[in-house]
Structure formats: structure tokens, C-alpha cells
PDB file of C-alpha atoms and ligand atoms in Angstrom:
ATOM      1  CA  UNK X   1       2.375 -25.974 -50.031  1.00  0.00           C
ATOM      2  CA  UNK X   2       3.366 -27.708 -47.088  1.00  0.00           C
ATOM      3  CA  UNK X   3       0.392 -28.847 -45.823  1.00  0.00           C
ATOM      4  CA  UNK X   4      -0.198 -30.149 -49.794  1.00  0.00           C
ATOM      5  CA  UNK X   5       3.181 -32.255 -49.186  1.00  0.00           C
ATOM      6  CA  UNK X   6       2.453 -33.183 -45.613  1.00  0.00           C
ATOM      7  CA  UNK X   7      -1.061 -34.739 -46.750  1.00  0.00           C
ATOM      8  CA  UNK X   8       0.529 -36.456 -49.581  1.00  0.00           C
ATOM      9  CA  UNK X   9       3.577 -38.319 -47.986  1.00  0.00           C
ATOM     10  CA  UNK X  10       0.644 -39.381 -45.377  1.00  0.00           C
ATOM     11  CA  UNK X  11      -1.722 -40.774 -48.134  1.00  0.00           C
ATOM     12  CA  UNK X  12       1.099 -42.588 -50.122  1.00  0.00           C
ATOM     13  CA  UNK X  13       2.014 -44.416 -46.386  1.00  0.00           C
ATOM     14  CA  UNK X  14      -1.389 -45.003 -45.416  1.00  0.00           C
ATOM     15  CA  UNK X  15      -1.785 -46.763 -49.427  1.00  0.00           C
ATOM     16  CA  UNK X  16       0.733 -48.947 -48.089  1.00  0.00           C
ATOM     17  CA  UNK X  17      -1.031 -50.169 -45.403  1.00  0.00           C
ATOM     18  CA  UNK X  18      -4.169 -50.649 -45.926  1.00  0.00           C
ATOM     19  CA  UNK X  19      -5.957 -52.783 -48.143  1.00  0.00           C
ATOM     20  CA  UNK X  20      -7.482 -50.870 -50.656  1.00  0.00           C
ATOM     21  CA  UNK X  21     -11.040 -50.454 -50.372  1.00  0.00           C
ATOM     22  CA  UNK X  22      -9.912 -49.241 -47.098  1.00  0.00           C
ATOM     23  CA  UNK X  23      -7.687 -47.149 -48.468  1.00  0.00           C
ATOM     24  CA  UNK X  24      -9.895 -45.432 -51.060  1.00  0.00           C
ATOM     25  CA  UNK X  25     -12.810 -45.256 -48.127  1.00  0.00           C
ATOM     26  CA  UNK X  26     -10.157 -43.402 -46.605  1.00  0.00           C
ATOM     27  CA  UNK X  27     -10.209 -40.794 -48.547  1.00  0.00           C
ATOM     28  CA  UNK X  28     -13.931 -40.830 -48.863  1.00  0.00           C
ATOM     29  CA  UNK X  29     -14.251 -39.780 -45.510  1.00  0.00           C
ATOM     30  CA  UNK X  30     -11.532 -37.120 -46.561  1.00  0.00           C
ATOM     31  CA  UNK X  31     -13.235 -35.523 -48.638  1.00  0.00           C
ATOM     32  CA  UNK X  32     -16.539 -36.185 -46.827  1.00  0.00           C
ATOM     33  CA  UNK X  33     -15.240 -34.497 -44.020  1.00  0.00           C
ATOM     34  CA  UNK X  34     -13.914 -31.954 -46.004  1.00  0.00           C
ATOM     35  CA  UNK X  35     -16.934 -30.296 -47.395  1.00  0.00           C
ATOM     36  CA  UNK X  36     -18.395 -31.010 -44.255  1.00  0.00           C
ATOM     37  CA  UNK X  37     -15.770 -28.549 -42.518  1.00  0.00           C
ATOM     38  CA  UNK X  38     -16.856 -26.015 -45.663  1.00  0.00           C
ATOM     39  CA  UNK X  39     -20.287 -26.292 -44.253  1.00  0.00           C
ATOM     40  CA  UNK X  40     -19.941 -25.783 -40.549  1.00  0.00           C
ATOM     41  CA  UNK X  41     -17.168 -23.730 -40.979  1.00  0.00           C
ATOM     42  CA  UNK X  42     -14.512 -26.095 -39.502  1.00  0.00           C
ATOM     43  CA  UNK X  43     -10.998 -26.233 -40.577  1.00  0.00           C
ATOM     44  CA  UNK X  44     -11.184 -27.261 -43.804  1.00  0.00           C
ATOM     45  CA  UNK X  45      -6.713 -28.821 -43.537  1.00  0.00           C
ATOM     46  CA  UNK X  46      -7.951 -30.388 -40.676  1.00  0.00           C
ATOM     47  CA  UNK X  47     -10.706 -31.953 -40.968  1.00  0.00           C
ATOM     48  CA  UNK X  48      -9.115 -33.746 -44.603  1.00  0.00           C
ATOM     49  CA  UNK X  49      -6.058 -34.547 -42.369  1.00  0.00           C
ATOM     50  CA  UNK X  50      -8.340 -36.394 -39.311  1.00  0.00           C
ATOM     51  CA  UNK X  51     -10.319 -38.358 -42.085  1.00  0.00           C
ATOM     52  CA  UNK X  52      -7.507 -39.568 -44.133  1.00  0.00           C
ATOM     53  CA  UNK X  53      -6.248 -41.350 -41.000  1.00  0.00           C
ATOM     54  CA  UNK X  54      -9.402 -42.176 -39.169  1.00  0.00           C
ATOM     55  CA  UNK X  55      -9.028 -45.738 -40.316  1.00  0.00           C
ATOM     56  CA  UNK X  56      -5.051 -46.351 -39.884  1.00  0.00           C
ATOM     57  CA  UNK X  57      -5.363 -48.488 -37.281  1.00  0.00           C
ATOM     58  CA  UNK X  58      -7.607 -50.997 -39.044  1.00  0.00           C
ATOM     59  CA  UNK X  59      -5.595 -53.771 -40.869  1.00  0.00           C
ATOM     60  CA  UNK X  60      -4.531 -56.818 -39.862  1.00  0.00           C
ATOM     61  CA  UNK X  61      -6.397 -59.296 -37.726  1.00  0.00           C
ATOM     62  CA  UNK X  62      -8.213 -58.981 -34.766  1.00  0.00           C
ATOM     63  CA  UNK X  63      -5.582 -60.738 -32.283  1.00  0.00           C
ATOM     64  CA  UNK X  64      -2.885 -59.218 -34.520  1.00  0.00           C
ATOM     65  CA  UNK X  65      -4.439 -55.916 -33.570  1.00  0.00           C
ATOM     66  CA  UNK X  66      -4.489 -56.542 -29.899  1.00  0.00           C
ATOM     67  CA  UNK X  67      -0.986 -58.059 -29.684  1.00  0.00           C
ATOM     68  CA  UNK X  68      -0.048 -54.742 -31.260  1.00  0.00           C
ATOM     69  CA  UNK X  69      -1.659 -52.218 -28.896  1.00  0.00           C
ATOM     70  CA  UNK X  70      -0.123 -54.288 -26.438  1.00  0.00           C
ATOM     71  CA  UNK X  71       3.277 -54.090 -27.385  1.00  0.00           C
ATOM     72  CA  UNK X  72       2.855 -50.558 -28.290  1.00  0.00           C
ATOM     73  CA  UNK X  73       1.420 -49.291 -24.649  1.00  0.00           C
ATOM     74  CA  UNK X  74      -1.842 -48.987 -25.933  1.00  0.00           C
ATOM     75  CA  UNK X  75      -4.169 -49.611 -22.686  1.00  0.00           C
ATOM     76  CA  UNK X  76      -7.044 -51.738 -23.969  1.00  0.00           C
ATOM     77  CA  UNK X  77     -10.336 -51.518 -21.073  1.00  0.00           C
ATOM     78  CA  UNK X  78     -12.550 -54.573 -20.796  1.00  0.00           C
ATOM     79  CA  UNK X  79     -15.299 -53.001 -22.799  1.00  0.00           C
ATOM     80  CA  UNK X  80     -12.883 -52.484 -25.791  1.00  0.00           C
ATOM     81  CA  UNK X  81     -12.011 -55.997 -25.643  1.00  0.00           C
ATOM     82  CA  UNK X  82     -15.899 -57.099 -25.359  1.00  0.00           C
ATOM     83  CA  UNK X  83     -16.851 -54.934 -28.134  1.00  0.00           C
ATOM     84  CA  UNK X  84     -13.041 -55.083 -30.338  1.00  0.00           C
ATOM     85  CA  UNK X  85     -14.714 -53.160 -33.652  1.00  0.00           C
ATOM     86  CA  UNK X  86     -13.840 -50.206 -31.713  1.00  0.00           C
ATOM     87  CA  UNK X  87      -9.961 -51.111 -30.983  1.00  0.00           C
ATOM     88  CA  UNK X  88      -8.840 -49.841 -34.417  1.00  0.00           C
ATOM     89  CA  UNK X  89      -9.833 -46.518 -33.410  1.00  0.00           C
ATOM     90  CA  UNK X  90      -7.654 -46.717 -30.504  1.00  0.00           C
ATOM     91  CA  UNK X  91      -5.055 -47.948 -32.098  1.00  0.00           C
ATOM     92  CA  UNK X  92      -5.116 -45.446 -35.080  1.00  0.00           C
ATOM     93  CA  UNK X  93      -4.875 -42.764 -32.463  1.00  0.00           C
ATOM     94  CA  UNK X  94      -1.475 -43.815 -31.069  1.00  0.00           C
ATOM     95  CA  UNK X  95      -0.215 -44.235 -35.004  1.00  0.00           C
ATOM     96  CA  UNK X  96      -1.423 -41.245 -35.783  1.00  0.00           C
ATOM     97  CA  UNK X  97       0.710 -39.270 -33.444  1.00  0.00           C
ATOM     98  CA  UNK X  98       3.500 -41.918 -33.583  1.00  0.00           C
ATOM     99  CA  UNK X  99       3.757 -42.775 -37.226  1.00  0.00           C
ATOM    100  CA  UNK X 100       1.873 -39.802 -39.046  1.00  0.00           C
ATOM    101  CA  UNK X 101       3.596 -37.103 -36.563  1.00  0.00           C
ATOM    102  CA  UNK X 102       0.369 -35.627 -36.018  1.00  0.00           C
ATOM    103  CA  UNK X 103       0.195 -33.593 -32.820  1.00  0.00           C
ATOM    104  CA  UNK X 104      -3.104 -31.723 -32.905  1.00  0.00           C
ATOM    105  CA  UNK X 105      -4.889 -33.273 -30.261  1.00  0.00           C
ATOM    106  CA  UNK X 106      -8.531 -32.471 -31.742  1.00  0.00           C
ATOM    107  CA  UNK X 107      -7.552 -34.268 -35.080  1.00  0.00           C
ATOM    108  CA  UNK X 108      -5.905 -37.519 -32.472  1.00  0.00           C
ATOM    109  CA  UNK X 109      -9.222 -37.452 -30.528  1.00  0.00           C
ATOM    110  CA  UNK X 110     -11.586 -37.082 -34.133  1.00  0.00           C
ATOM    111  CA  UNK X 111      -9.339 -40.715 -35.266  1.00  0.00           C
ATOM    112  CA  UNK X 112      -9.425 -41.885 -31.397  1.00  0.00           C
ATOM    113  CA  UNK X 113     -13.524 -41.574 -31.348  1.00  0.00           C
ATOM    114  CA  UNK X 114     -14.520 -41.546 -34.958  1.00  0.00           C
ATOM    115  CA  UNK X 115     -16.178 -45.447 -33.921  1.00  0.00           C
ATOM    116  CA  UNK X 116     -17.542 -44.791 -30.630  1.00  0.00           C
ATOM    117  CA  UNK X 117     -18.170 -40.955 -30.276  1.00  0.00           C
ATOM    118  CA  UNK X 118     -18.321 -39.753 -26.926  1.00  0.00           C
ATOM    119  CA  UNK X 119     -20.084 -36.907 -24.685  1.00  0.00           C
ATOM    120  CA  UNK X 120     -19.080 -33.107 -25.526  1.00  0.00           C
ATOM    121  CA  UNK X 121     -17.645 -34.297 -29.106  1.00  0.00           C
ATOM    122  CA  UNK X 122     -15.831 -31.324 -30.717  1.00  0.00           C
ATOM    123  CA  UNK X 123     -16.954 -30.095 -33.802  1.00  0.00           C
ATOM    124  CA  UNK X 124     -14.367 -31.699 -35.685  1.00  0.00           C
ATOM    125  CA  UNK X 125     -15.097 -35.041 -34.012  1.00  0.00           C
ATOM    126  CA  UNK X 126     -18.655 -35.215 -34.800  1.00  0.00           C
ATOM    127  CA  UNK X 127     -17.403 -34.298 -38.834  1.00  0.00           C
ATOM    128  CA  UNK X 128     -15.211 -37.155 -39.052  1.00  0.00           C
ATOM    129  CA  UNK X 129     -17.745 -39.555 -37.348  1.00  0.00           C
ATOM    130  CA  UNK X 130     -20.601 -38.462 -39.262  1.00  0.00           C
ATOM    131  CA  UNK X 131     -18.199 -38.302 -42.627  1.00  0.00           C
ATOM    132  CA  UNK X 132     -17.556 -42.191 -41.720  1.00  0.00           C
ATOM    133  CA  UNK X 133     -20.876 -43.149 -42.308  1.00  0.00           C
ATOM    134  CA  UNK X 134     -22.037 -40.949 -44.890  1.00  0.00           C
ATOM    135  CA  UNK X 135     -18.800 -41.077 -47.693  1.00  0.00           C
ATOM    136  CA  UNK X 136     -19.602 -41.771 -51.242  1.00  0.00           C
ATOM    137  CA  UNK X 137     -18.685 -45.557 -51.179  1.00  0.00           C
ATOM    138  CA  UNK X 138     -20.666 -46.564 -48.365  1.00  0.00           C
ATOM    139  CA  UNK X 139     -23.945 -48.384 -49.393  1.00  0.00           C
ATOM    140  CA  UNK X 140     -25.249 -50.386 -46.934  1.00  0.00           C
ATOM    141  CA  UNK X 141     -27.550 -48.807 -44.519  1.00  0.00           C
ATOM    142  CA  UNK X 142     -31.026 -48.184 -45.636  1.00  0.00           C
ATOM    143  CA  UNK X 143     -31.229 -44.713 -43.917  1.00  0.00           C
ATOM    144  CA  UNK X 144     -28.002 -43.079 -46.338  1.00  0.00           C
ATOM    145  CA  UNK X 145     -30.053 -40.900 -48.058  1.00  0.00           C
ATOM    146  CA  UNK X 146     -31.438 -39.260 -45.181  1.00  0.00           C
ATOM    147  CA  UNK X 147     -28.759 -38.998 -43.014  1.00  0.00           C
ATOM    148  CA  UNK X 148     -26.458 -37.545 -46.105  1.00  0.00           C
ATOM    149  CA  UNK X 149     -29.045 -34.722 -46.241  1.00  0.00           C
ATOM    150  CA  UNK X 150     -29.354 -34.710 -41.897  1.00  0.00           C
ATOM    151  CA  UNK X 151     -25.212 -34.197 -41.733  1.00  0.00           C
ATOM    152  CA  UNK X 152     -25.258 -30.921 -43.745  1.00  0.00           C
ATOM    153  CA  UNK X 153     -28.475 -30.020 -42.146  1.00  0.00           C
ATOM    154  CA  UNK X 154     -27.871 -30.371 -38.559  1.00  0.00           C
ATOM    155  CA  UNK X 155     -24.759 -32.016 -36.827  1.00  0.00           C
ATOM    156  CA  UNK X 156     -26.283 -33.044 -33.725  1.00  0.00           C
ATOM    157  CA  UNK X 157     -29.209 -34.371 -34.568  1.00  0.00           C
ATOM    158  CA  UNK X 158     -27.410 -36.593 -37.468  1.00  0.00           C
ATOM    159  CA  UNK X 159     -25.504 -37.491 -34.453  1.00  0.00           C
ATOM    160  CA  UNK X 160     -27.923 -38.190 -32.529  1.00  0.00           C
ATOM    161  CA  UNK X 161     -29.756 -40.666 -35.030  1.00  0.00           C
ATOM    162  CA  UNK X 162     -26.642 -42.132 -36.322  1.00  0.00           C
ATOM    163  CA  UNK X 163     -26.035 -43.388 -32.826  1.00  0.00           C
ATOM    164  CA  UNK X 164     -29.813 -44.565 -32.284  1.00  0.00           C
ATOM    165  CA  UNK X 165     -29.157 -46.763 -35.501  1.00  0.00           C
ATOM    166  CA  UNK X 166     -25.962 -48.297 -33.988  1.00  0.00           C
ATOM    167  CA  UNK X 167     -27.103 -48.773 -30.770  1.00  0.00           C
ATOM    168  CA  UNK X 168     -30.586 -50.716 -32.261  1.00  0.00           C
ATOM    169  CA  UNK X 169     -28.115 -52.695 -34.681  1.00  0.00           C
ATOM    170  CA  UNK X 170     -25.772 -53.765 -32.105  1.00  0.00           C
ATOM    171  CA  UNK X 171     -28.593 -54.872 -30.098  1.00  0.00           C
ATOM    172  CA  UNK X 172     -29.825 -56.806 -32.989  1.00  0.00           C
ATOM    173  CA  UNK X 173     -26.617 -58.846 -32.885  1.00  0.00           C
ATOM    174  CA  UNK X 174     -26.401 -59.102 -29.841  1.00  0.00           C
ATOM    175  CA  UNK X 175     -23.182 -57.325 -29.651  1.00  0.00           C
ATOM    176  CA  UNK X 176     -22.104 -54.880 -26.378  1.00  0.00           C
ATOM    177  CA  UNK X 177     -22.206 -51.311 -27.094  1.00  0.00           C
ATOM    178  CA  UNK X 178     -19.261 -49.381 -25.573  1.00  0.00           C
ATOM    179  CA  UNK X 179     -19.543 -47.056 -22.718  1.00  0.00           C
ATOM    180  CA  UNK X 180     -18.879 -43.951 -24.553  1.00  0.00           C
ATOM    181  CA  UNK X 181     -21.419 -44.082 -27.010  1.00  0.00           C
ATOM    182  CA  UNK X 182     -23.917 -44.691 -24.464  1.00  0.00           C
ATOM    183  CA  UNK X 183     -22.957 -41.611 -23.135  1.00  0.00           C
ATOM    184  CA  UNK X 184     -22.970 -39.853 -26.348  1.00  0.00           C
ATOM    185  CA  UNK X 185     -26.171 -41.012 -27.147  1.00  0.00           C
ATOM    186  CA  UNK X 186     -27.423 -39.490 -23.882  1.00  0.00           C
ATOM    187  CA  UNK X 187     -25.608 -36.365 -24.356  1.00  0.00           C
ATOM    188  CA  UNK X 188     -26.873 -35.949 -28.113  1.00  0.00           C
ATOM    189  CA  UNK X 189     -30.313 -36.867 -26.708  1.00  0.00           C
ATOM    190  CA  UNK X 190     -30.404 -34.107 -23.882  1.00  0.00           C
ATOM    191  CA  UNK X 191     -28.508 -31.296 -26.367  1.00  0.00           C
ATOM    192  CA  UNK X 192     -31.544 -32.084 -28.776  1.00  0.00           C
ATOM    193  CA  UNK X 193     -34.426 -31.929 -25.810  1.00  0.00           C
ATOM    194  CA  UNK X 194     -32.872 -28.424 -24.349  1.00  0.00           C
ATOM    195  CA  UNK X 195     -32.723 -27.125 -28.268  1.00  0.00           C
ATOM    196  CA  UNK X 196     -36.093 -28.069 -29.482  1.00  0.00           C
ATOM    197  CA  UNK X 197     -38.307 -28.758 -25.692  1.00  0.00           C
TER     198      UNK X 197
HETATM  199 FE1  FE2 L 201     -13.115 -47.155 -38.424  1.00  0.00          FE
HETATM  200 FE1  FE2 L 202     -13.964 -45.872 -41.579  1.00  0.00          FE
END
């Protein structure tokens, strides 16, 4: 009962913050990464709890965003500022613990990498990441169908691809791609090679 009423005073907050597409993507990835948990056997409170906020950060503009990280001691690094799609994630971390009261520091890192990933991703982390991309209301990249079946098949792998796809699309614009998913691409790469040689 109280983790009912602690998700629901979160939710009706976060509906007042974010626009709502965001909002109801939101809870896309809440669910998402709910059944996800169910799958891997994850915790289920959790991983609803990490999704629901994965996006809190992300209103506002861009230069809004920074000015508020700023004023807020949130440490920005020159590749965050080159590549600023992944400053909401940042962000979102710091109002997560701040504003949401949230003090597991596996659901603050899920919200903290759920754009970039990273090397050694927890469990949880790769759910909510993977859950990002895959949630009911997404429909843009060509490869949904298959990755919705990869990300109950195998997390790693789905990974693995998911971050192949990112790092060929931000090529494609010519955007940077942050140093932690170039080191979670490597990492998802080698964890592959040792499990299948
Ligand atoms: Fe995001
Ligand atoms: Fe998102």
C-alpha cells in the first residue's frame, strides 16, 4: 500500500511537469519496464518506479536545461554539452533523488544512464534503457518489431544492437556520440564474443 501511494503522488507530480506525450511515454516505459522485470526476474516496484521517472529531467528548453543543472550543482562534462540529448538524463538523476526522494542508487543510476548506457550496466539499467526504446507508443524506428521480441529474448544482445543502431544514426547526423556509450557498446560487444565465441 505504500509503495501504491508513493508511485502515485510521483505520477500526479511528474503529470505536472511534463508535457503530455511525455508524460504518457512515461509510463510506457513503466510498464515496459515492468514486465520486463517479470521476465528477468528484476524487481518488479523498482523497475516501474526507475521508468516512471526516467524522463523527469526532460522539459523545458535546451539552455533552460543547462542554466538549471547549473544552478542546481549538476556538473555538466564537455561531451554532455557536445552531445546535450543526453543532459536530461543527468538532470533527471539529481530530481529524482532531490524532488522524487528516491534514494536507491540502482533506480538514480537506471534514470542517470537510461540515454547513454554505460559499461557493467546493472540489470535494472539495461531494463529501463531497453524499455525506452521499445514502449508501446514509440513508432519510429524500423527495427521495433525485432528488438521488442530481442528485449524479452536476450538483454544483452538487445543491448548490444540497440546501441549499434544509435551509434550508426548519430553518425548519420553527424552528431558526437558520448563516451559512455562507446564504452558500452564495447562492453556489450566483448560480453556477446566471450558468450557465443
Ligand atoms: Fe530520455
Ligand atoms: Fe524516454
Amino acid at each position: 500500500m505504500e509503495e501504491l501511494q508513493k508511485i502515485l503522488e510521483i505520477r500526479k507530480k511528474l503529470k505536472r511537469k511534463l508535457d503530455p506525450f511525455r508524460y504518457e511515454h512515461s509510463l510506457g516505459v513503466a510498464f515496459t519496464a515492468a514486465a520486463l522485470a517479470m521476465r528477468y526476474g528484476e524487481n518488479i516496484g523498482k523497475a516501474e518506479l526507475a521508468g516512471t521517472l526516467h524522463d523527469c529531467g526532460k522539459y523545458g528548453t535546451e539552455e533552460a536545461l543547462i542554466k538549471r543543472c547549473r544552478k542546481n550543482g549538476v556538473t555538466l562534462t564537455e561531451a554532455e554539452l557536445k552531445s546535450p540529448a543526453v543532459i536530461h538524463a543527468k538532470y533527471g538523476r539529481y530530481l529524482a533523488e532531490a524532488k522524487y526522494g528516491i534514494r536507491d542508487q540502482d533506480i538514480l543510476n537506471a534514470v542517470a544512464y537510461h540515454t547513454t548506457g554505460r559499461a557493467g550496466m546493472s540489470r535494472l539499467e539495461k531494463i529501463v534503457f531497453i524499455a525506452d526504446y521499445i514502449e508501446p507508443l514509440r513508432d519510429k524506428a524500423e527495427d521495433l518489431p525485432r528488438m521488442r521480441e530481442l528485449a524479452f529474448r536476450d538483454l544483452d544482445r538487445c543491448m548490444y544492437e540497440m546501441l549499434l543502431g544509435t551509434e550508426a544514426y548519430l553518425k548519420k547526423k553527424r552528431s558526437g556520440i558520448h563516451p559512455d556509450s562507446i564504452e558500452a557498446l564495447h562492453y556489450f560487444e566483448r560480453l556477446i564474443k566471450e558468450e557465443r565465441p
